[in-house]
CSV table of C-alpha atoms and ligand atoms in Angstrom, one decimal:
chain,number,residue,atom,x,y,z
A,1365,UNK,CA,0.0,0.0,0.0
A,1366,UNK,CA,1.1,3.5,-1.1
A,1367,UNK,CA,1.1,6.9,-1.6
A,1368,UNK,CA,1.6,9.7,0.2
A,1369,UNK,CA,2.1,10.9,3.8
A,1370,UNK,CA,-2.0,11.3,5.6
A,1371,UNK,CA,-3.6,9.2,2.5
A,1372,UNK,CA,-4.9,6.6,5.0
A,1373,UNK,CA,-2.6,3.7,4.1
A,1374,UNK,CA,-2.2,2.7,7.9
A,1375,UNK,CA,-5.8,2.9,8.3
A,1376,UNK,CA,-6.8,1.0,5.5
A,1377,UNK,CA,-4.4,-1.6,6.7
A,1378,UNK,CA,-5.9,-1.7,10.0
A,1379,UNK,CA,-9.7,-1.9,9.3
A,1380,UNK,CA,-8.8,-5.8,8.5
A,1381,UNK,CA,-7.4,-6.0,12.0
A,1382,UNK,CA,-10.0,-8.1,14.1
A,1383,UNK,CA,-11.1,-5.2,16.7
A,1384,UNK,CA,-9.2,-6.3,19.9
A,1385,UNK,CA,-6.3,-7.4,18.2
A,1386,UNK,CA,-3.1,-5.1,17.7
A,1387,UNK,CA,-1.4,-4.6,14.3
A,1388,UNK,CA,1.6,-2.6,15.8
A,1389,UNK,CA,0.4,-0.1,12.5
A,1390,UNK,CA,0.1,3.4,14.2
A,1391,UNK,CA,-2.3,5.7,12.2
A,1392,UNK,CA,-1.4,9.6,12.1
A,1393,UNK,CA,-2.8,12.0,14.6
A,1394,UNK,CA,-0.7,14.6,12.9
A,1395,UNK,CA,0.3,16.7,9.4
A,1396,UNK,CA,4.1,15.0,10.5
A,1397,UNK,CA,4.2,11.2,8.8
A,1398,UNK,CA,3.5,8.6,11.1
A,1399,UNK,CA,5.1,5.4,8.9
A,1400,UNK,CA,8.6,5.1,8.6
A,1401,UNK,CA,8.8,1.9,7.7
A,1402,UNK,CA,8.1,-0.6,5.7
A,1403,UNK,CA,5.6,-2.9,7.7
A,1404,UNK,CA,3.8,-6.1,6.7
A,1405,UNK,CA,1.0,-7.8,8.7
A,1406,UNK,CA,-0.6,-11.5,8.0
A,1407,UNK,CA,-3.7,-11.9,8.0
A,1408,UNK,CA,-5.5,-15.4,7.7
A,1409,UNK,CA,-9.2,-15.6,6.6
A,1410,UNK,CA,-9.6,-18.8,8.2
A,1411,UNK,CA,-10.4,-20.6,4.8
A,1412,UNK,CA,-6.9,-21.1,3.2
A,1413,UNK,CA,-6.7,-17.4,2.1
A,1414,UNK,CA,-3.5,-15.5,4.0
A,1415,UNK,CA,-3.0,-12.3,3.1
A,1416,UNK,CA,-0.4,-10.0,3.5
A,1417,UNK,CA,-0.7,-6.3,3.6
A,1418,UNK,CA,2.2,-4.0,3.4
A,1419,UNK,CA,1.9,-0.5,4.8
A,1420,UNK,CA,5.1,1.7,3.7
A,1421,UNK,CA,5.7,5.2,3.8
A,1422,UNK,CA,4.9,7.9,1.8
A,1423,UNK,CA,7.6,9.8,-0.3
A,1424,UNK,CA,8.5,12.9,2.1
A,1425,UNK,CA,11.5,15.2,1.8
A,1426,UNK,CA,10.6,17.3,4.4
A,1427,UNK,CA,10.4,14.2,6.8
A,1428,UNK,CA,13.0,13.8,9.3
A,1429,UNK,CA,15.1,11.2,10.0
A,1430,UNK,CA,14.3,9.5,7.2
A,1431,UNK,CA,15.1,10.0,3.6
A,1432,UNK,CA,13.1,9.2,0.5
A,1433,UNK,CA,16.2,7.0,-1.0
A,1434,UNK,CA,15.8,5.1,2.5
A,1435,UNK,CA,12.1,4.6,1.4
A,1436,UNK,CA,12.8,3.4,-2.1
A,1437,UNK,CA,15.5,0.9,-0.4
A,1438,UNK,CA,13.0,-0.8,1.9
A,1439,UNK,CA,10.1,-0.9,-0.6
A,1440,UNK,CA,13.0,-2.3,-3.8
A,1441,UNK,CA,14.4,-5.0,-0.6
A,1442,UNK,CA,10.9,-6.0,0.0
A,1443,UNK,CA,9.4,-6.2,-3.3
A,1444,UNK,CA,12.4,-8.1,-4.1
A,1445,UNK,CA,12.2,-10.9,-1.9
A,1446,UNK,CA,8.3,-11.3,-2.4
A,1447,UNK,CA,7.9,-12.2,-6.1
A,1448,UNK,CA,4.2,-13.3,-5.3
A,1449,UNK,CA,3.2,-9.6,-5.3
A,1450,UNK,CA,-0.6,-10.1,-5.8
A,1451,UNK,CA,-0.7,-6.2,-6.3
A,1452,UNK,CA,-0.4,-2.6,-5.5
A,1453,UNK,CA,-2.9,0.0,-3.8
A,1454,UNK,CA,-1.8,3.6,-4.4
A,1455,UNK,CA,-4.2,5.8,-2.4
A,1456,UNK,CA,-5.1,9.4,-2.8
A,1457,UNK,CA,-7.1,11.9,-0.7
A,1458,UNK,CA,-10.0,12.9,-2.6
A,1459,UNK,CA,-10.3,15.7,0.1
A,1460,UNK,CA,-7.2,17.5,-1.2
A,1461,UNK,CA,-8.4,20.9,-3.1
A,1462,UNK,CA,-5.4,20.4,-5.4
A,1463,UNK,CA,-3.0,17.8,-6.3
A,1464,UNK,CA,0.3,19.4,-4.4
A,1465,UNK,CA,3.6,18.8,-4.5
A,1466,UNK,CA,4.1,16.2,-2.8
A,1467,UNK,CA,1.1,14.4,-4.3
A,1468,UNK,CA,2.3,14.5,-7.4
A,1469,UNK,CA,6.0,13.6,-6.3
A,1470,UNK,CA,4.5,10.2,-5.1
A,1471,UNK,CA,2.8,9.6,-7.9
A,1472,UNK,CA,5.4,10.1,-9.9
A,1473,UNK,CA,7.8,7.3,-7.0
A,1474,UNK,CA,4.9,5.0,-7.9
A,1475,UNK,CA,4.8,5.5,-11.5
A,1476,UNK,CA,8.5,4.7,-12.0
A,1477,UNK,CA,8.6,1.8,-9.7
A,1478,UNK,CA,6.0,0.3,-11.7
A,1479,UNK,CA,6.5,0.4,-15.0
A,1480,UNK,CA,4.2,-0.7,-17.1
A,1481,UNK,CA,3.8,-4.4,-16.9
A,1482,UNK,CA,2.4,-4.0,-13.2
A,1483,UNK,CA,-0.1,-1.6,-13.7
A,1484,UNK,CA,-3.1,-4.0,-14.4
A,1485,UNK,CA,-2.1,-5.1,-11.2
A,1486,UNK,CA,-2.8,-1.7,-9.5
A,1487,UNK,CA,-5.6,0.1,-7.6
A,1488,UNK,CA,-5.3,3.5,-7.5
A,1489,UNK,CA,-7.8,4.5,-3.8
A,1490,UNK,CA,-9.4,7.8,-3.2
A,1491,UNK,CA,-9.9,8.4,0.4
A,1492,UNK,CA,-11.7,11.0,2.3
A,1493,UNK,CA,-14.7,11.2,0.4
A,1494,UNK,CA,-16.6,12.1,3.7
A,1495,UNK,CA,-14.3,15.6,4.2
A,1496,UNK,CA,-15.3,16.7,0.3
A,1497,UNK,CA,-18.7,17.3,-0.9
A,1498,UNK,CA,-20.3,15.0,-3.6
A,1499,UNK,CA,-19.9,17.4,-6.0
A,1500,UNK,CA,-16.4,18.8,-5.1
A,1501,UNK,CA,-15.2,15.1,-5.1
A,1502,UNK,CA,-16.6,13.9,-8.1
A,1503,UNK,CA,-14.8,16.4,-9.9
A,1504,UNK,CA,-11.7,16.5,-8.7
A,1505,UNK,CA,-12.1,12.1,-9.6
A,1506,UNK,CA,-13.2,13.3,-12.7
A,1507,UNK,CA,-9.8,15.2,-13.2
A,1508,UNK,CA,-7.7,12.8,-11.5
A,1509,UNK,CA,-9.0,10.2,-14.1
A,1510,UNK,CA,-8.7,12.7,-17.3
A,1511,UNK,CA,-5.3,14.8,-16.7
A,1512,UNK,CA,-2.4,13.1,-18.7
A,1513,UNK,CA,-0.7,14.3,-15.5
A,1514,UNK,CA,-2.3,12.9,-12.8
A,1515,UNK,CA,-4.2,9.2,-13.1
A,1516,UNK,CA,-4.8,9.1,-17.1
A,1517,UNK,CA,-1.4,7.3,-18.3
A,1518,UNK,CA,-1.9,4.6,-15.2
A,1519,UNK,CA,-5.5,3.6,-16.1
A,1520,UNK,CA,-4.6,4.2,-19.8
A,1521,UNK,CA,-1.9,1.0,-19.1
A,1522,UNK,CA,-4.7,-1.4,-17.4
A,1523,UNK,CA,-4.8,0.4,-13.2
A,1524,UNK,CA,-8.4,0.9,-12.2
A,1525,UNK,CA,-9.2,3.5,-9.7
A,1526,UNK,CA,-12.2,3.4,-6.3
A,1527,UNK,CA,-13.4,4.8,-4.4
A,1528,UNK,CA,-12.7,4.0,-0.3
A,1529,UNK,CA,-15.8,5.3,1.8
A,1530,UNK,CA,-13.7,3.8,5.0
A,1531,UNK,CA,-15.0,0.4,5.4
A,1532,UNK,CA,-14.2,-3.2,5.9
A,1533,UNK,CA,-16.7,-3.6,3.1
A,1534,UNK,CA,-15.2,-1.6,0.9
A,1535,UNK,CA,-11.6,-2.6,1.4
A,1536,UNK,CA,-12.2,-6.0,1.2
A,1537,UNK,CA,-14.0,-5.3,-2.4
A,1538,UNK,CA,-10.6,-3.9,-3.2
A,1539,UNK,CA,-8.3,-6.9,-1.7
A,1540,UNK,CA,-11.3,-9.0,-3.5
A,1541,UNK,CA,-10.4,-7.2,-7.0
A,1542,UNK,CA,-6.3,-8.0,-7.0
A,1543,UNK,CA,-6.4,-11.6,-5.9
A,1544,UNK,CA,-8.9,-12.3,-8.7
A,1545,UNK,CA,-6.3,-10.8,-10.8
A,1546,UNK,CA,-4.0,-13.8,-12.6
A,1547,UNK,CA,-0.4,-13.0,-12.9
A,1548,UNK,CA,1.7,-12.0,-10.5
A,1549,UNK,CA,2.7,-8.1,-10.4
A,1550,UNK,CA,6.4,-7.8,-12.1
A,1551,UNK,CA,6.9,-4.3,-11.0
A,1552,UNK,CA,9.8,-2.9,-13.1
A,1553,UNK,CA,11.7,-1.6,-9.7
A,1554,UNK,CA,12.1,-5.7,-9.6
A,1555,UNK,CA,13.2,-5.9,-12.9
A,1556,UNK,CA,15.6,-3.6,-13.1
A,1557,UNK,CA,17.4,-5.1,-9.7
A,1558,UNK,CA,17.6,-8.8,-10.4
A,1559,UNK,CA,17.4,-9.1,-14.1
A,1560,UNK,CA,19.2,-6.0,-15.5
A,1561,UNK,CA,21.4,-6.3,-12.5
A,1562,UNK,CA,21.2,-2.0,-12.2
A,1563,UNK,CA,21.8,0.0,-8.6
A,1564,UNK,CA,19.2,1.0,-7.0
A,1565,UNK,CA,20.1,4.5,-8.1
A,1566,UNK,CA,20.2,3.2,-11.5
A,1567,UNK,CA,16.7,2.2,-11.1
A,1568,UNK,CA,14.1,4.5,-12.9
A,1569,UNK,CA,12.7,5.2,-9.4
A,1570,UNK,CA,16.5,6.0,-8.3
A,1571,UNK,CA,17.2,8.0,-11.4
A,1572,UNK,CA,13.9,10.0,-10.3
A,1573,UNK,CA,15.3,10.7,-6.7
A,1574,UNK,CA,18.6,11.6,-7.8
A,1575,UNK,CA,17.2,13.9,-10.3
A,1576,UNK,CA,14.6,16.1,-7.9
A,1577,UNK,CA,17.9,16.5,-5.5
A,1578,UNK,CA,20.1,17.7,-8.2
A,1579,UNK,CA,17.2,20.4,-8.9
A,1580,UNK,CA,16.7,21.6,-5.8
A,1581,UNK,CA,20.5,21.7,-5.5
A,1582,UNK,CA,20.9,24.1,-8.4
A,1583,UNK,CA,17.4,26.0,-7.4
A,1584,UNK,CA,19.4,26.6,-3.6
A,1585,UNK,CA,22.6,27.2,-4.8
A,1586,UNK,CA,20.8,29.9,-7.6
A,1587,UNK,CA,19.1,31.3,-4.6
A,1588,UNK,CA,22.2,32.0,-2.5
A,1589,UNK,CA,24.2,33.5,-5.4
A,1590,UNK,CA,20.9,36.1,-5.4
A,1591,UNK,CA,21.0,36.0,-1.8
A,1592,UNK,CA,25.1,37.4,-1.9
A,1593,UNK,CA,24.2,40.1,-4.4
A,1594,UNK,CA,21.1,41.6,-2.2
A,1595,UNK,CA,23.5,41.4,0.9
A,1596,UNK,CA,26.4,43.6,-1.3
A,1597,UNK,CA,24.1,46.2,-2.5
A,1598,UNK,CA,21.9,46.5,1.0
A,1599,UNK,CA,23.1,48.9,3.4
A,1600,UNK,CA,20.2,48.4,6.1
A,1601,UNK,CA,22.0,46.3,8.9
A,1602,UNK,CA,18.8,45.1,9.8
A,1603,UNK,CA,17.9,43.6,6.4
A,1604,UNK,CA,21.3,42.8,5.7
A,1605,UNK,CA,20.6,40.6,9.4
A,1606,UNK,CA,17.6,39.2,7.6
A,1607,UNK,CA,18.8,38.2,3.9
A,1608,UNK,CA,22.2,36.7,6.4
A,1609,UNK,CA,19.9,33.8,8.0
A,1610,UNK,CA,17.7,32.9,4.5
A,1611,UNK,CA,21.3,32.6,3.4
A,1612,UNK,CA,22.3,30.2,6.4
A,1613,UNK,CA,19.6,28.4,5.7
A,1614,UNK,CA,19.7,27.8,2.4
A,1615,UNK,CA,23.4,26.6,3.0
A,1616,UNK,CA,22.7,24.2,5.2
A,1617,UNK,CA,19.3,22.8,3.2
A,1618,UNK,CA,22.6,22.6,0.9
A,1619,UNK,CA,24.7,20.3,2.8
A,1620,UNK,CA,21.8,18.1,3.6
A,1621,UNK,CA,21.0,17.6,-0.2
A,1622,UNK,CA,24.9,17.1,-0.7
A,1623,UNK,CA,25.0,14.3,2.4
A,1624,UNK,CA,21.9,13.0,0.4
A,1625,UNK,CA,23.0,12.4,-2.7
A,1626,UNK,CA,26.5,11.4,-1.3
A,1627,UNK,CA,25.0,8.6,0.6
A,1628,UNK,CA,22.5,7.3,-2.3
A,1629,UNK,CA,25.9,6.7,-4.3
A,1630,UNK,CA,28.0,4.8,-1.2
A,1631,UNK,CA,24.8,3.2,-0.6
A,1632,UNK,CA,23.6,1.5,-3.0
A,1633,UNK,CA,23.1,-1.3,-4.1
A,1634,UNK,CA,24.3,-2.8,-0.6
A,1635,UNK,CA,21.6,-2.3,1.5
A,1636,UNK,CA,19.9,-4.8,3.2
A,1637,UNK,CA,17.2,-6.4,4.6
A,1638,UNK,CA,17.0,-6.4,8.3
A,1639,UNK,CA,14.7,-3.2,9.0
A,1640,UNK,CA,12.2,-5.7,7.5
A,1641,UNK,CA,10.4,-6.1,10.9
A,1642,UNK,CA,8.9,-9.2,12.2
A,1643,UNK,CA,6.0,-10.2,10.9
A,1644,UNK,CA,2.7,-9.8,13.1
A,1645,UNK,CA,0.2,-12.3,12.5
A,1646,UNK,CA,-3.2,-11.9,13.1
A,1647,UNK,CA,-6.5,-14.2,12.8
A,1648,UNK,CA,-9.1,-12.6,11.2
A,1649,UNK,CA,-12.7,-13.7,11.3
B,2108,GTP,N1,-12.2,11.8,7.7
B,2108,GTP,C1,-11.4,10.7,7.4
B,2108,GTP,N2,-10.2,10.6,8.0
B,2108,GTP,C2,-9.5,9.5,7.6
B,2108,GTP,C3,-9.8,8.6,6.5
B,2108,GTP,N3,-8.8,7.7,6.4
B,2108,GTP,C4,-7.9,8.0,7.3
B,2108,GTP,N4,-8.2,9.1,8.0
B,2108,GTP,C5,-7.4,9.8,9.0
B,2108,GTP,O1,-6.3,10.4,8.4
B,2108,GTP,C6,-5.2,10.5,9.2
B,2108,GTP,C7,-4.0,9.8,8.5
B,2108,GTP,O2,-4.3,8.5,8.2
B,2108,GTP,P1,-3.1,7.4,8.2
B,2108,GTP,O3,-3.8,6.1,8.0
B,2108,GTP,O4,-2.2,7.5,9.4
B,2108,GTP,O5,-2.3,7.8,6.9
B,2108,GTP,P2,-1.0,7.2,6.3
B,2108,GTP,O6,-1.2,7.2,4.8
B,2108,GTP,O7,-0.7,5.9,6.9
B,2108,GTP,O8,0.1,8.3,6.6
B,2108,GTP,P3,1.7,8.1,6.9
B,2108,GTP,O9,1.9,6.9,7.7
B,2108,GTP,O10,2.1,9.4,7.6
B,2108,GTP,O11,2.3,8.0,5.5
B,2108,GTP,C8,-5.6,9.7,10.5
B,2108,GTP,O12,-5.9,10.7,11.4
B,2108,GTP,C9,-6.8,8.9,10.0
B,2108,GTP,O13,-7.7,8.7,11.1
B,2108,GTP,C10,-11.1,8.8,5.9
B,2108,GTP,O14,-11.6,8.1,5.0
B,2108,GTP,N5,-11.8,9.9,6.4
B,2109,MG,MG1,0.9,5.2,7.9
C-alpha cells in the first residue's frame, strides 16, 4: 500500500485488523508522517486465504530522520524478496483541493517503480470522500482520471481507480479485486534489480530521486548566489541581518541535499534487509 504521507494507508491496513487485536500499525494523529517503515501484517481468513498487507511510507523530503532513497530501499528490498506480489494500492485523498507537490512527487515514485507491466495489477484509492462534498469530489475524480498528468497514463496502461468510503466492506472489495487478478505483479523496480542487475540508483525510481535532489540543488545554490548580491548592495544592517539567515539556511538545506545524494551513491546497491520487521500475525474472522 502506497502513496503519500495522511492518505490513510495505515488505516486501511488496519480496518482488517480483528477489533481487539493489535497490528503494531500506528495511524497519524498529525500533518508530520507517522510510517517510517516498511511494515507487513498477515492476516488469515480462516479458509486457506492469507494475506499480507504491506503498509510503507509515503515519499516525504521534508520528513526527518528518514530519507526518500531510504524509502525506495526498503520498498525495492521487499518487493524483491516477495515475487508473489498479488498487487499494488496507491491511495489518494479525494479531500485535497489540489493535487500538491508532494502528491504528485508520489505519484510520480509509484509510476516509475511500476512500470508498465504492473499496472493492471494496480488500484489506484481515493480516500476522504466524507471531508469533500459529492460534488467537489466527483470532480476532482473526474480530473484525476482525465489529466495526462495525474491518473490518465496509469488507467490508460490497465490500473483501475475506487473509491474508499472507510469500510471493511469496501476494502475487502478492493483486496477482492487484486487476488482475482492472474499474474503475479512484475513491478519494473524488480526488474531492473535482479534481471538488469542495475543499482538501486540506477533504477528509474533512483534516477527520479537523484534527479529532484540535483534540482533543488541548483534552485538553492541559484538562490544564494541572489542571496550574496542583495546582501552587497543592501546597506540596512537590519535587512542585511535578515537576507544573512535565509542565506544560512539555504546553505545548510545545501549540505543536507549534498549528504543525500553522497550517501544514495556509497549506498547502494548494498543495503539490506534487516529493518524488515517481524512479521505480526493476526487471525481474522
Ligand atoms: N475523515 C477521514 N479521515 C481519515 C480517513 N482515512 C484516514 N483518515 C485519518 O487520516 C489520518 C491519516 O491516516 P493514516 O492512515 O495514518 O495515513 P497514512 O497514509 O498511513 O500516513 P503516513 O503513515 O504518515 O504515511 C488519520 O488521522 C486517520 O484517522 C477517511 O476516510 N476519512
Ligand atoms: Mg501510515
Amino acid at each position: 500500500v502506497m502513496g503519500p504521507t495522511g492518505s490513510g494507508k495505515s488505516t486501511f491496513i488496519n480496518s482488517f485488523v480483528p477489533s481487539g487485536s493489535s497490528s503494531g500499525i500506528r495511524v497519524g494523529h498529525s500533518l508530520q508522517s507517522e510510517t517510517s517503515k516498511v511494515q507487513p501484517i498477515e492476516l488469515d481468513f480462516g479458509n486457506g486465504i492469507r494475506l499480507r498487507l504491506v503498509d510503507t511510507p509515503g515519499f516525504d523530503d521534508s520528513r526527518e530522520g528518514i530519507t526518500d532513497f531510504e524509502v525506495l530501499s526498503m520498498i525495492a528490498t521487499f518487493l524483491e524478496t516477495h515475487s508473489t506480489l498479488a498487487g499494488l494500492i496507491y491511495m489518494h485523498r479525494i479531500s485535497d483541493t489540489r493535487m500538491g507537490g508532494t502528491a504528485r512527487r508520489n505519484l510520480r515514485m509509484f509510476h516509475k517503480l511500476c512500470g508498465q507491466d504492473s499496472l493492471k495489477n494496480v488500484v489506484i484509492v481515493t480516500t476522504m470522500w466524507d471531508k469533500a462534498t459529492p460534488e467537489d469530489g466527483e470532480r476532482r475524480e473526474r480530473e484525476l482520471i482525465s489529466s495526462e498528468t495525474l491518473f490518465k497514463p496509469l488507467l490508460g496502461e490497465g490500473a483501475v481507480m475506487c473509491r474508499h468510503d472507510g469500510t471493511r466492506a469496501s476494502a475487502l472489495g478492493i483486496i477482492d479485486y487484486l487476488l482475482r487478478i492472474q499474474d503475479h505483479a512484475n513491478t519494473q523496480i524488480v526488474h531492473e534489480l535482479l534481471y538488469e542487475q542495475k543499482t538501486l540508483e540506477e533504477t528509474a525510481a533512483g534516477t527520479e530521486i537523484q534527479a529532484e535532489l540535483s534540482a533543488i540543488l541548483q534552485k538553492h545554490t541559484a538562490d544564494i548566489k541572489s542571496l550574496e548580491e542583495e546582501l552587497r548592495s543592501e546597506t540596512a544592517a537590519s535587512t542585511k541581518d535578515e537576507i544573512a539567515v535565509q542565506k544560512r539556511e539555504l546553505e545548510l538545506s545545501v549540505d543536507k541535499l549534498n549528504k543525500q545524494i553522497e550517501d544514495l551513491k556509497r549506498r547502494s546497491g548494498t543495503f539490506e534487509t534487516k529493518w524488515v520487521k517481524d512479521l505480526c500475525i493476526l487471525h481474522s474472522s
